[in-house]
mmCIF file of C-alpha atoms in Angstrom:
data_model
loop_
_atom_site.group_PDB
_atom_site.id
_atom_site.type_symbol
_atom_site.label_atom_id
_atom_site.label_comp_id
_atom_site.label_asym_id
_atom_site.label_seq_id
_atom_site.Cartn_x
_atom_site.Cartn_y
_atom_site.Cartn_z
ATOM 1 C CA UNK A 1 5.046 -10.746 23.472
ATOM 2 C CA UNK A 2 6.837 -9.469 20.663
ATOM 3 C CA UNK A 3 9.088 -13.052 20.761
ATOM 4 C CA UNK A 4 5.241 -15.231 20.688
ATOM 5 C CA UNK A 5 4.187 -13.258 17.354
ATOM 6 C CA UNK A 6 7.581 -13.910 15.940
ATOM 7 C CA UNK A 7 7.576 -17.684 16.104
ATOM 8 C CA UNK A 8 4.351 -17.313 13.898
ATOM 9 C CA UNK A 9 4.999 -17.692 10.224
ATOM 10 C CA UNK A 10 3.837 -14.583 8.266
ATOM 11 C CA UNK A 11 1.085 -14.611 5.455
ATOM 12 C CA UNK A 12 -0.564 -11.927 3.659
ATOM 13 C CA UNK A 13 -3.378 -9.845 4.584
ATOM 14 C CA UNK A 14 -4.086 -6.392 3.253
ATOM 15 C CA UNK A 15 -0.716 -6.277 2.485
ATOM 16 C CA UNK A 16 0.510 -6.485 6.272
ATOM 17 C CA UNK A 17 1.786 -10.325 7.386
ATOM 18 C CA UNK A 18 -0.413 -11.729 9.934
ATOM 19 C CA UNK A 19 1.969 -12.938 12.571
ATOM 20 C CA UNK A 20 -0.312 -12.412 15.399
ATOM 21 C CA UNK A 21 -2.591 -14.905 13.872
ATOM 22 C CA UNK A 22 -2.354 -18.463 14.842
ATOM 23 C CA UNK A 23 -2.109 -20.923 11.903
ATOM 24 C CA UNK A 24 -4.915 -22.781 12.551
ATOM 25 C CA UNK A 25 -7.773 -20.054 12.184
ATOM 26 C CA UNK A 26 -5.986 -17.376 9.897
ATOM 27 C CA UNK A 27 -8.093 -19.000 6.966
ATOM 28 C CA UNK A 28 -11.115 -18.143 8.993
ATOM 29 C CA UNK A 29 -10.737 -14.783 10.176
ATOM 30 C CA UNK A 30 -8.721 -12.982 7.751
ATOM 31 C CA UNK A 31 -11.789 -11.395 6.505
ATOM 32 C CA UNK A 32 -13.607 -10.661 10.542
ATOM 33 C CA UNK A 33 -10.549 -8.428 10.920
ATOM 34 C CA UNK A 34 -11.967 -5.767 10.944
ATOM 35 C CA UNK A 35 -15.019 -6.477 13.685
ATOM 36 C CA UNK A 36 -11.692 -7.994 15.835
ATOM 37 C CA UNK A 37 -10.176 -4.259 15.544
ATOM 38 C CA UNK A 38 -13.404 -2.820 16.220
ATOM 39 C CA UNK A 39 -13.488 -4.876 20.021
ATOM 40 C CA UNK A 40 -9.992 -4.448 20.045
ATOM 41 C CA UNK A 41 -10.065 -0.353 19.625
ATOM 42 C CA UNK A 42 -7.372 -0.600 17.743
ATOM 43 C CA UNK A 43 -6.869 0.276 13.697
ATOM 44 C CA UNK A 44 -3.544 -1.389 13.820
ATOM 45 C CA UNK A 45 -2.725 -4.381 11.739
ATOM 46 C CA UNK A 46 -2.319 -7.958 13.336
ATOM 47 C CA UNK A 47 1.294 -7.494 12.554
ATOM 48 C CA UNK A 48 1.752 -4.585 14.834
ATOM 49 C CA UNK A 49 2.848 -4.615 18.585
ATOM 50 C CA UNK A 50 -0.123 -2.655 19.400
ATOM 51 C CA UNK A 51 -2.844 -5.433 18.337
ATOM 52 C CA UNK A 52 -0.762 -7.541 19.906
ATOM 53 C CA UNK A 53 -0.961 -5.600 23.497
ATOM 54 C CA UNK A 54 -4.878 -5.070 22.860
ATOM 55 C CA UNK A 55 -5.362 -8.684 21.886
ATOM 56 C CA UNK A 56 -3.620 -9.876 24.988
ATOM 57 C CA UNK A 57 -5.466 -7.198 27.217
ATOM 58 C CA UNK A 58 -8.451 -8.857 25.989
ATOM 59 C CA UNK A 59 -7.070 -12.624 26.515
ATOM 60 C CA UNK A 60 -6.709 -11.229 29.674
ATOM 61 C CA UNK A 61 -10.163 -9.640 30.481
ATOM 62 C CA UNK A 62 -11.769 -13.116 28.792
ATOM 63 C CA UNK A 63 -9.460 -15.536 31.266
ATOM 64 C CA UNK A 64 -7.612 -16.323 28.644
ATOM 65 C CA UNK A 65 -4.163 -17.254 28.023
ATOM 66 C CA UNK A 66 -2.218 -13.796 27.651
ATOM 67 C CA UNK A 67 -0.376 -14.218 24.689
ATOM 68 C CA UNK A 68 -1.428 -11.667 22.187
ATOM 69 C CA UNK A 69 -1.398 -14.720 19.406
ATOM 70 C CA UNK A 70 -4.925 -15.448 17.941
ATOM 71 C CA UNK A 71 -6.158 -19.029 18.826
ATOM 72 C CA UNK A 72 -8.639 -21.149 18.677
ATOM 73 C CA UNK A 73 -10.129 -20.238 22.264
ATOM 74 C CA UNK A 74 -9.648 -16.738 21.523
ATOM 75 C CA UNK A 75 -11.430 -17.255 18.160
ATOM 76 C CA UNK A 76 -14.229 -18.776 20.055
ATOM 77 C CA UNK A 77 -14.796 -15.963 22.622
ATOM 78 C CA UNK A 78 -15.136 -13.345 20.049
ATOM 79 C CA UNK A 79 -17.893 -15.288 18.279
ATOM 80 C CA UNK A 80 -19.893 -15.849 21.457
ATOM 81 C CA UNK A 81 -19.256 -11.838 22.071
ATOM 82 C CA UNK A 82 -21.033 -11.318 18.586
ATOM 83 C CA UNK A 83 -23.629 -13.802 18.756
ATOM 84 C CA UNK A 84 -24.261 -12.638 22.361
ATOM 85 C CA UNK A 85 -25.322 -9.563 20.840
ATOM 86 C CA UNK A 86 -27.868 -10.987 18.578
ATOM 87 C CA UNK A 87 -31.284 -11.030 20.898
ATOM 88 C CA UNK A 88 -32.560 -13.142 18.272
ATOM 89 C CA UNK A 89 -29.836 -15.768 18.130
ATOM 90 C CA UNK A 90 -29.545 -15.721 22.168
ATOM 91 C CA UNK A 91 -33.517 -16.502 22.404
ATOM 92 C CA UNK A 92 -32.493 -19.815 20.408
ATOM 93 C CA UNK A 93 -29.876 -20.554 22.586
ATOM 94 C CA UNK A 94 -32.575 -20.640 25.216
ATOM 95 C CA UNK A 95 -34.580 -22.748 23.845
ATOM 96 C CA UNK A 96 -37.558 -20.005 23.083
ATOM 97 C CA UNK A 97 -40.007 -21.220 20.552
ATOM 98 C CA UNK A 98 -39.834 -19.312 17.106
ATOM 99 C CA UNK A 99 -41.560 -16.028 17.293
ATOM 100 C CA UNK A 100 -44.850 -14.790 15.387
ATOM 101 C CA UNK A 101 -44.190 -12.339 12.518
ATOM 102 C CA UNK A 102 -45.307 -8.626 13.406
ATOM 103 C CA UNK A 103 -48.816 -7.164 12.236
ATOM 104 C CA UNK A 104 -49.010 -6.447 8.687
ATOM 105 C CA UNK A 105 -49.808 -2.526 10.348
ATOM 106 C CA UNK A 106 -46.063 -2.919 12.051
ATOM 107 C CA UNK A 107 -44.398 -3.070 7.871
ATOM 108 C CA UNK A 108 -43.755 -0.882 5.831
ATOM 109 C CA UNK A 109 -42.643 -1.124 2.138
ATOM 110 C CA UNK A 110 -39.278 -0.133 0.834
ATOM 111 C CA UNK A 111 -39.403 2.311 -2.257
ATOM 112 C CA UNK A 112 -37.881 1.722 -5.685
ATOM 113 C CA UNK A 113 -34.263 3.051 -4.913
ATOM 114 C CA UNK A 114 -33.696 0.699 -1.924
ATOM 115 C CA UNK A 115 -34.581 -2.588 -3.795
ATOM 116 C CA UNK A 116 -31.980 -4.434 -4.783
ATOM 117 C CA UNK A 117 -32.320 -6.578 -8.173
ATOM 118 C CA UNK A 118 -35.709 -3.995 -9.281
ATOM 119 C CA UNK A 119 -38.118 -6.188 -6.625
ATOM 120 C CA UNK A 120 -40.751 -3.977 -5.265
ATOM 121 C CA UNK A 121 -42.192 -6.287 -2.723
ATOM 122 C CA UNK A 122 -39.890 -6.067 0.343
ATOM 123 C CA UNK A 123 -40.813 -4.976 3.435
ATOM 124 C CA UNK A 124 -39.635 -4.166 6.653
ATOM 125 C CA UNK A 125 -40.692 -3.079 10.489
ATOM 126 C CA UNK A 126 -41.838 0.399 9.803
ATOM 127 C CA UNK A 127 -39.397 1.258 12.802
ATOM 128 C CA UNK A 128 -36.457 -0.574 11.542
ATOM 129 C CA UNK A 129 -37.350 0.802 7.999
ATOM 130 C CA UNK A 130 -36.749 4.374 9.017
ATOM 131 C CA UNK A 131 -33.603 3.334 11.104
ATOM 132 C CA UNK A 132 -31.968 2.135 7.901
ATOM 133 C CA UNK A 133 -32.874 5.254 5.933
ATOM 134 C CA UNK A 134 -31.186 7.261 8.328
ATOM 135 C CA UNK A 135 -27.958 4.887 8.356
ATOM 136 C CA UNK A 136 -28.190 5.178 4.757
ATOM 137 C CA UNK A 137 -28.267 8.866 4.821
ATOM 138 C CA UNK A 138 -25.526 8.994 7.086
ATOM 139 C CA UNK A 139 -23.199 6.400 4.855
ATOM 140 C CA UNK A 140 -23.862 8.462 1.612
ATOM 141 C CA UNK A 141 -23.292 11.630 3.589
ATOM 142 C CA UNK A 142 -19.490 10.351 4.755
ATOM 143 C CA UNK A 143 -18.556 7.351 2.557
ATOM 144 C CA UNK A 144 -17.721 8.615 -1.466
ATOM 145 C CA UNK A 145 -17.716 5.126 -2.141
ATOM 146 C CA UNK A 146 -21.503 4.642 -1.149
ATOM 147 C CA UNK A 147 -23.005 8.320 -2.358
ATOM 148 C CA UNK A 148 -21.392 7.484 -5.745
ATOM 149 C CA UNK A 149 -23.123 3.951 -6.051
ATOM 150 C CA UNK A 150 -26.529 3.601 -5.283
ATOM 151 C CA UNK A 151 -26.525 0.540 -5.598
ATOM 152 C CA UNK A 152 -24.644 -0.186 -2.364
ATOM 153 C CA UNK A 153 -26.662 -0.374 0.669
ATOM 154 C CA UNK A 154 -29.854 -1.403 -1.566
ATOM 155 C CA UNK A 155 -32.077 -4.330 0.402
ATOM 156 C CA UNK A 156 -31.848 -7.847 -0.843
ATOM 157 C CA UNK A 157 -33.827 -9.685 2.023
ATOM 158 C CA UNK A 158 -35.728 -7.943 4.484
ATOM 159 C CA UNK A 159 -39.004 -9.600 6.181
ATOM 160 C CA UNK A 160 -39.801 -12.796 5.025
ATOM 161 C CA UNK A 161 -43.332 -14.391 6.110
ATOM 162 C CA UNK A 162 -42.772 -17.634 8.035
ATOM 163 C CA UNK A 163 -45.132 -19.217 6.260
ATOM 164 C CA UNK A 164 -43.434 -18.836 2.461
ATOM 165 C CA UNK A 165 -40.268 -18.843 3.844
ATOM 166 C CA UNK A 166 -41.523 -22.776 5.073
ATOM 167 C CA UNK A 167 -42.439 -23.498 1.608
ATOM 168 C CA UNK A 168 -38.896 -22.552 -0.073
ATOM 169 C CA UNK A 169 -36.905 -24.044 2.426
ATOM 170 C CA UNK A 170 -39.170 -27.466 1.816
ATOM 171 C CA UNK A 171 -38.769 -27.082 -2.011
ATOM 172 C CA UNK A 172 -34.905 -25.945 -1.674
ATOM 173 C CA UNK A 173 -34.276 -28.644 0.519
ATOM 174 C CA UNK A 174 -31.509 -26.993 2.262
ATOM 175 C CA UNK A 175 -32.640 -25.146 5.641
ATOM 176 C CA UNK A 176 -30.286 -27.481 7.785
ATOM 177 C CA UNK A 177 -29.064 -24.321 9.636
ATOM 178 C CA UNK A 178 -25.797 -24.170 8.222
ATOM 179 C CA UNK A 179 -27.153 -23.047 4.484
ATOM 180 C CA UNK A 180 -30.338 -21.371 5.954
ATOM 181 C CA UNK A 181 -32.044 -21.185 9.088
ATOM 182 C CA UNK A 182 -35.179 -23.241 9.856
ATOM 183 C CA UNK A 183 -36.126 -20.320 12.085
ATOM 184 C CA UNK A 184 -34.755 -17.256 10.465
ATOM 185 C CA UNK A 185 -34.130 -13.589 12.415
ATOM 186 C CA UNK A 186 -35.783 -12.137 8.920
ATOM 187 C CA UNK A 187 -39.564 -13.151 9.942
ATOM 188 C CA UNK A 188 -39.334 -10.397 12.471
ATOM 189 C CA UNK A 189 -38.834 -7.846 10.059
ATOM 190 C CA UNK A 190 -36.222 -6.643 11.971
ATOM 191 C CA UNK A 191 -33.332 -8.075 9.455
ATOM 192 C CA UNK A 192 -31.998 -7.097 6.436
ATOM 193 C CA UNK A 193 -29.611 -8.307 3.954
ATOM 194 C CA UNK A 194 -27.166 -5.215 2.425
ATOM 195 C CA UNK A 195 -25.530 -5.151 -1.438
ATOM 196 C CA UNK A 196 -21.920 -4.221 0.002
ATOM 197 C CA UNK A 197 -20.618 -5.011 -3.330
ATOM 198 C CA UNK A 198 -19.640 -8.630 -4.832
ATOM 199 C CA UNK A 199 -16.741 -10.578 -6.551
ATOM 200 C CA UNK A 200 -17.310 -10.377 -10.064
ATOM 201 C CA UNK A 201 -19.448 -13.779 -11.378
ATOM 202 C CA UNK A 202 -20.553 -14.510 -7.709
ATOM 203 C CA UNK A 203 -23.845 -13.937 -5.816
ATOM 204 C CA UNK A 204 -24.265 -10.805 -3.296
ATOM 205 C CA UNK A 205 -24.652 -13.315 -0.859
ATOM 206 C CA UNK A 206 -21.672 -15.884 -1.782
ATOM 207 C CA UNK A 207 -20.297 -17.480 1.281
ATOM 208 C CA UNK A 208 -16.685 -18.696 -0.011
ATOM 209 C CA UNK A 209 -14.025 -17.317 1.455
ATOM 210 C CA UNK A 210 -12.950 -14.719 -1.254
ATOM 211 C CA UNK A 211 -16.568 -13.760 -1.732
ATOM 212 C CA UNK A 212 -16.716 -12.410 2.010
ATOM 213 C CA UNK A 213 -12.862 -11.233 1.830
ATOM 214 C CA UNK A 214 -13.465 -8.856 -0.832
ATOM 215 C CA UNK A 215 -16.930 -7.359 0.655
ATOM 216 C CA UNK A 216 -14.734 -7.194 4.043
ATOM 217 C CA UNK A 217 -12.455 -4.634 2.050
ATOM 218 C CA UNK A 218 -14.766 -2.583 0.739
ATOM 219 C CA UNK A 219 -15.610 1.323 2.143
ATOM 220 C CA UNK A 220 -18.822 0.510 2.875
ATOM 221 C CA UNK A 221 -18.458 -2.896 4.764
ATOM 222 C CA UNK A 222 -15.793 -0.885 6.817
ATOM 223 C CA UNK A 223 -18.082 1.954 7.782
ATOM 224 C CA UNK A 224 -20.520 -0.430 8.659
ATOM 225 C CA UNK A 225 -18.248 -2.182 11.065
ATOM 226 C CA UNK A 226 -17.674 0.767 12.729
ATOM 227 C CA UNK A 227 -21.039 2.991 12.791
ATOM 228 C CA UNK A 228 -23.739 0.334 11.617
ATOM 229 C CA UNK A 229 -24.176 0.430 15.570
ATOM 230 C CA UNK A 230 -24.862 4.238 15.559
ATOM 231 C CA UNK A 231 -28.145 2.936 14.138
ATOM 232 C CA UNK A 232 -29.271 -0.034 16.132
ATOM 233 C CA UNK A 233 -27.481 -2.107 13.617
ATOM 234 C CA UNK A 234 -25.693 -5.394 14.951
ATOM 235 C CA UNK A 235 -23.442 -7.777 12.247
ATOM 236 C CA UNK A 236 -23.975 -11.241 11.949
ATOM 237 C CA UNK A 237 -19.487 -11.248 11.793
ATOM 238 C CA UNK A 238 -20.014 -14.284 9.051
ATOM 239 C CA UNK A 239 -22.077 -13.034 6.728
ATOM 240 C CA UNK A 240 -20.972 -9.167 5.844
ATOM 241 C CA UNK A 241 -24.366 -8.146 4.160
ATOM 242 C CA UNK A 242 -26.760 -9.608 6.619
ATOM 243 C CA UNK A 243 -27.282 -7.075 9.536
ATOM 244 C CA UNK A 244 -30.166 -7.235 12.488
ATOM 245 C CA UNK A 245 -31.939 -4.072 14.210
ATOM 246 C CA UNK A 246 -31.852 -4.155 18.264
ATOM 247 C CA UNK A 247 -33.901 -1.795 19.666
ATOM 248 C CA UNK A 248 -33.537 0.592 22.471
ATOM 249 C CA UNK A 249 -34.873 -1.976 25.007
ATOM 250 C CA UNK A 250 -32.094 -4.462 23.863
ATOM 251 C CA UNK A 251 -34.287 -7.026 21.912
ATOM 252 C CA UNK A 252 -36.473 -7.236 18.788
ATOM 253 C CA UNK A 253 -39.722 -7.022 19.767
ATOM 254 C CA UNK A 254 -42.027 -4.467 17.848
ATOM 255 C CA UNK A 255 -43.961 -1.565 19.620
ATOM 256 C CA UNK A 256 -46.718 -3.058 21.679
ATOM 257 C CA UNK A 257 -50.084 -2.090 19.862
ATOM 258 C CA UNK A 258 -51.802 0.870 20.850
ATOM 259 C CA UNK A 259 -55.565 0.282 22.696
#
């Protein structure tokens, strides 16, 4: 094993070379290393034997290959792990139609110091809502990084009615579901988009590679990664700030109304 990560020529990540990263998807997933570490168990950098060991362990469990290198094919089983996680994305995959927004009873609104950008019209499943209030707590209570900037962890995009949501994407012109989704997790109220900090003259919700690199190594991205879950909280591994609520019962679905 230890020969296979030397053939691999080293780069840069974090200040660790990334020879256990194959060549052909290090430009994608330098900045998903830490959701790789998280299924992995392992804090150890690409570089080390031990990833390598845990990777192949996984190769292993996922008929792969047992090489500890990271492939293509390897690449492609952790994204259907994440997606798989995603109720919303997986009741795409089967073809379900595009669900009805909750009851206006089911929202709740956010208050002033969880807006991002000084909005006070964002809302959220009241259930969801106090979910991310007590992640928030929880972050503030054990990150410095996040009780020292309110900012971070502020809502920029939480429910979004279907029916103005239709109306931008027709005017914007670009829900082709690569830029945006005709059919977006965020009318169930059960999404919501984080500030987890930004590159300096780009959006919060820049998608170039350095844009999602440098929100990858921030505190509060990391504690995310590893306790978002703690909370319900499941990462959409592409976009750092956008995270969606699974309940209890393992999908989205609000509480069913009461007679």
């Amino acid at each position: 094993m230890a020969k296979a990560l030397a053939t691999q020529p080293p780069l840069l990540y974090l200040d660790e070379v990334t020879t256990g990263l194959d060549l052909s998807v290090q430009a994608r997933i330098l900045d998903l290393i830490l959701e790789i570490q998280q299924e992995l168990g392992t804090g150890c950098a690409a570089s080390s034997p031990v990833f390598a060991r845990r990777l192949a362990d996984f190769q292993t469990a996922h008929q792969l290959p047992s090489t500890g290198v990271f492939d293509q094919a390897t690449f492609q089983t952790f994204r259907g792990l994440w997606q798989e996680r995603r109720p919303f994305i997986m009741a795409r995959v089967r073809d379900e139609p595009c669900p009805e927004p909750p009851p206006l009873y089911q929202l709740g609104y956010l208050v002033a110091e969880e807006e991002h950008a000084d909005r006070l019209t964002r809302l959220l499943r009241r259930d969801v809502l106090e979910a991310y209030r007590q992640m928030v707590a929880a972050a503030r209570a054990e990150v410095p990084e996040v009780a020292n900037d309110r900012e971070l962890l502020q809502i920029f995009s939480g429910f979004r009615d279907p029916e103005a949501d239709a109306a931008r994407c027709a005017a914007a012109g670009n829900c082709d579901g690569l830029r945006r989704a005709v059919c977006s997790p965020h009318r169930t109220g059960t999404a919501v988009d984080l500030y987890v900090g930004q590159v300096v003259g780009l959006g919060v919700d820049n998608t170039s590679p350095p844009s999602r690199l440098h929100m990858s190594r921030g505190a509060t991205y990391r504690w995310l990664v590893k306790n978002a879950g703690r909370f319900g909280f499941v990462p959409y591994a592409f976009e750092p700030w956008h995270w969606e609520w699974v309940s209890p019962t393992g999908g989205y679905a609000g509480p069913a109304p009461t007679p």
